[in-house]
Coordinates of C-alpha atoms in Angstrom, one line a residue:
M5 CA -5.0 3.4 11.1
H6 CA -2.5 0.7 10.3
G7 CA -3.5 -2.6 8.9
A8 CA -2.5 -6.2 9.4
F9 CA 1.1 -7.4 9.7
A10 CA 2.1 -3.9 10.9
D11 CA 1.8 -1.4 13.7
A12 CA 1.4 2.4 14.1
S13 CA 5.2 3.0 13.6
G14 CA 4.6 2.6 9.9
W15 CA 3.1 6.1 10.0
N16 CA 6.2 7.7 11.6
A17 CA 7.3 9.7 8.6
V18 CA 3.8 10.8 7.7
A19 CA 3.0 11.7 11.3
E20 CA 6.2 13.7 11.7
S21 CA 5.5 15.7 8.6
L22 CA 1.9 16.4 9.5
R23 CA 2.9 17.5 13.0
H24 CA 5.4 19.9 11.5
K25 CA 2.6 21.3 9.4
G26 CA 0.6 22.0 12.6
Y27 CA -1.8 19.1 12.5
E28 CA -2.8 17.3 15.7
V29 CA -2.0 13.6 15.0
V30 CA -3.3 10.5 16.6
A31 CA -2.0 7.1 15.4
P32 CA -3.8 4.4 17.5
A33 CA -3.0 0.8 17.7
N34 CA -5.3 -1.4 15.7
P35 CA -6.2 -4.5 17.8
L36 CA -6.5 -6.8 14.7
R37 CA -8.9 -9.0 16.5
G38 CA -11.9 -8.7 14.1
L39 CA -13.5 -6.1 12.0
S40 CA -16.4 -5.4 14.4
N41 CA -14.2 -5.3 17.4
D42 CA -11.5 -3.2 15.7
S43 CA -14.1 -0.7 14.3
T44 CA -15.8 -0.4 17.7
Y45 CA -12.4 0.3 19.4
T46 CA -11.5 2.9 16.8
A47 CA -14.9 4.6 17.0
G48 CA -14.2 5.0 20.7
V49 CA -10.9 6.7 20.0
L50 CA -12.6 9.0 17.5
K51 CA -15.1 10.1 20.2
S52 CA -12.2 11.3 22.3
I53 CA -10.9 13.7 19.6
K54 CA -12.3 17.2 19.6
G55 CA -12.9 19.0 16.3
P56 CA -12.8 17.9 12.7
V57 CA -11.1 14.6 11.8
I58 CA -9.4 13.4 8.6
L59 CA -9.4 9.6 9.1
V60 CA -6.7 7.7 7.3
G61 CA -6.5 3.9 6.8
H62 CA -3.9 1.6 5.3
S63 CA -4.6 -1.9 4.1
Y64 CA -7.1 -3.7 6.5
G65 CA -7.2 -0.4 8.3
G66 CA -9.3 0.9 5.5
A67 CA -12.0 -1.5 6.3
V68 CA -11.8 -0.5 10.0
I69 CA -12.2 3.3 9.3
S70 CA -15.1 2.6 6.8
S71 CA -17.1 1.2 9.7
A72 CA -15.7 3.3 12.6
A73 CA -16.5 6.6 11.0
A74 CA -20.2 5.8 10.4
G75 CA -22.4 8.2 12.2
N76 CA -19.6 10.5 13.5
P77 CA -20.2 14.0 12.2
N78 CA -16.6 15.1 13.2
V79 CA -15.1 12.9 10.5
K80 CA -14.9 15.2 7.5
A81 CA -12.9 13.0 5.1
L82 CA -11.6 9.4 4.7
V83 CA -8.2 8.8 3.1
Y84 CA -7.4 5.3 1.9
V85 CA -3.8 4.2 1.3
A86 CA -3.5 1.0 -0.7
A87 CA -6.5 -0.2 1.4
F88 CA -9.6 -2.4 1.6
M89 CA -12.7 -0.3 1.3
P90 CA -15.6 -2.7 1.7
D91 CA -19.3 -2.0 1.2
K92 CA -21.7 -3.1 3.9
G93 CA -21.9 -6.9 3.9
E94 CA -18.5 -7.4 2.2
S95 CA -15.4 -8.7 3.9
P96 CA -11.7 -7.9 3.2
A97 CA -11.2 -11.7 2.5
E98 CA -14.0 -11.6 0.0
L99 CA -12.7 -8.5 -1.8
S100 CA -9.2 -9.9 -2.0
T101 CA -10.4 -12.7 -4.3
R102 CA -12.1 -10.4 -6.9
F103 CA -9.1 -9.4 -8.9
A104 CA -5.8 -11.0 -9.8
G105 CA -2.6 -9.4 -8.8
S106 CA -2.2 -10.2 -5.1
D107 CA 0.3 -12.7 -3.8
L108 CA -0.9 -12.5 -0.2
G109 CA -3.1 -15.6 -0.1
T110 CA -0.2 -17.9 -0.9
S111 CA 2.2 -16.2 1.4
L112 CA 0.3 -16.5 4.7
R113 CA 1.4 -18.6 7.7
P114 CA -1.4 -19.7 10.0
V115 CA -0.6 -20.0 13.7
P116 CA -3.2 -21.3 16.2
Y117 CA -3.7 -19.3 19.3
T118 CA -5.6 -19.5 22.6
D119 CA -6.5 -16.5 24.8
N120 CA -9.1 -15.7 27.5
A121 CA -11.8 -15.3 24.9
G122 CA -11.2 -18.6 23.3
S123 CA -9.1 -20.0 20.4
G124 CA -8.6 -19.3 16.8
T125 CA -6.0 -18.8 14.0
D126 CA -3.7 -15.9 13.6
L127 CA -2.3 -15.1 10.1
Y128 CA 1.3 -13.9 9.5
I129 CA 3.1 -13.3 6.3
Q130 CA 5.9 -15.9 5.8
N131 CA 9.1 -14.1 6.7
D132 CA 10.9 -15.0 3.5
K133 CA 8.1 -13.6 1.4
F134 CA 7.5 -10.4 3.5
H135 CA 9.8 -8.2 1.4
S136 CA 8.3 -9.2 -2.0
V137 CA 4.7 -9.2 -1.0
F138 CA 4.5 -6.3 1.5
A139 CA 7.3 -3.9 1.0
A140 CA 9.4 -4.6 -2.1
D141 CA 10.5 -0.9 -2.5
L142 CA 12.1 -0.8 1.0
P143 CA 15.6 -2.0 1.8
E144 CA 15.7 -5.7 2.6
R145 CA 17.5 -5.1 5.9
Q146 CA 14.5 -3.0 6.9
T147 CA 11.9 -5.5 5.8
R148 CA 13.7 -8.4 7.6
L149 CA 13.1 -6.5 10.9
M150 CA 9.5 -5.7 9.9
A151 CA 8.9 -9.4 9.2
V152 CA 10.0 -10.6 12.6
E153 CA 8.0 -7.8 14.4
Q154 CA 4.8 -8.1 12.4
R155 CA 1.5 -8.2 14.2
P156 CA -1.0 -10.9 13.1
I157 CA -4.6 -10.6 12.2
T158 CA -7.2 -13.3 13.1
A159 CA -8.3 -15.3 10.2
A160 CA -12.0 -15.0 11.4
G161 CA -11.6 -11.3 11.7
F162 CA -10.3 -10.9 8.2
A163 CA -13.3 -12.8 6.9
E164 CA -15.8 -10.7 8.9
K165 CA -18.3 -8.7 6.9
A166 CA -18.5 -4.9 7.3
Q167 CA -21.5 -3.5 9.1
A168 CA -21.2 0.0 7.6
A169 CA -19.7 1.9 4.7
A170 CA -19.0 5.5 5.8
W171 CA -17.5 6.3 2.4
K172 CA -21.0 6.4 1.0
T173 CA -21.7 9.7 2.9
I174 CA -18.2 11.0 3.7
P175 CA -15.9 12.4 1.0
S176 CA -13.0 10.1 0.3
W177 CA -9.5 10.1 -1.2
F178 CA -7.6 7.0 -2.4
L179 CA -4.0 6.2 -3.1
V180 CA -3.5 3.3 -5.5
A181 CA -0.2 1.6 -5.3
R182 CA 0.6 0.2 -8.7
Q183 CA 3.2 -2.3 -7.5
D184 CA 1.1 -3.6 -4.6
K185 CA 1.4 -7.4 -4.2
A186 CA -0.7 -7.6 -1.0
I187 CA -3.9 -5.9 -2.4
A188 CA -4.4 -6.1 -6.1
P189 CA -4.1 -2.6 -7.7
D190 CA -7.2 -3.4 -9.8
L191 CA -9.1 -4.0 -6.6
E192 CA -7.9 -0.6 -5.3
R193 CA -9.0 1.1 -8.5
F194 CA -12.4 -0.6 -8.4
E195 CA -13.0 0.5 -4.8
A196 CA -11.9 4.1 -5.5
Q197 CA -14.1 4.3 -8.6
R198 CA -17.1 2.8 -6.8
A199 CA -16.8 5.3 -4.0
N200 CA -16.1 8.2 -6.4
S201 CA -12.9 8.9 -4.5
R202 CA -10.4 11.5 -5.6
T203 CA -7.6 9.2 -6.6
V204 CA -3.9 9.3 -7.2
E205 CA -1.7 6.4 -8.5
I206 CA 2.0 6.0 -7.8
D207 CA 4.6 3.3 -8.4
S208 CA 4.7 2.0 -4.9
S209 CA 4.6 -1.3 -3.0
H210 CA 1.9 -1.9 -0.4
V211 CA 3.5 0.3 2.2
A212 CA 3.2 3.7 0.4
M213 CA 3.1 5.6 3.6
I214 CA 6.7 4.4 4.4
S215 CA 8.2 4.5 0.9
H216 CA 6.3 7.6 -0.4
P217 CA 5.4 9.6 2.7
K218 CA 5.4 13.0 0.9
T219 CA 2.7 11.8 -1.5
V220 CA 0.6 10.4 1.4
V221 CA 0.9 13.7 3.3
G222 CA -0.1 15.6 0.2
L223 CA -3.2 13.6 -0.2
I224 CA -4.1 14.1 3.5
D225 CA -3.4 17.8 3.1
E226 CA -5.8 18.0 0.1
A227 CA -8.5 16.2 2.0
A228 CA -8.2 18.6 5.0
E229 CA -8.1 21.7 2.8
T230 CA -11.1 20.6 0.9
T231 CA -13.3 19.5 3.7
C232 CA -12.3 21.4 6.9

């Protein structure tokens, strides 16, 4: 599950490798309209999948899978890639303030929106800060395109509290990105330790699944081999 400011294409290299290994891969779009909404949507996608599931989340997508997997016996493992991993009653916005090391808060660009459900504020990363905050280990020509194509998240949704924490009952794996400027690496370490996740650390920006796909695939492989 992708996070904010991105789409499912960020998983291209990981998905291609997993398919080559014989895995059935589903990379759904994350609506980014609110944690409750997005988790409910993802839970519905999960119900359509037969057999055991290794559920993977990046960034805000980690918060989504933490709630979406609750009560689903087919989800055998959770894999977090530089992700938010809230406990019940915590929000990604709240977690993001606990540790120093993130430049995301000062890099956001709020944009008001109106749709059929009402109005609110979408959050984007400022284009000129996208490379340094989100994907500093990717070529700038690539991140310039990612910046103009980014998908926003609602400010209210980012501040919404989690209603479940599936990592308390489902085994978890966590990739800590040491050079992450979107989520503080110390927050990632705290979350992984709190959940007793099997953890690896690499020198990566926030988008480890793009810059280090082999490592991410290896972590997913380990989760599958251990739990399925």
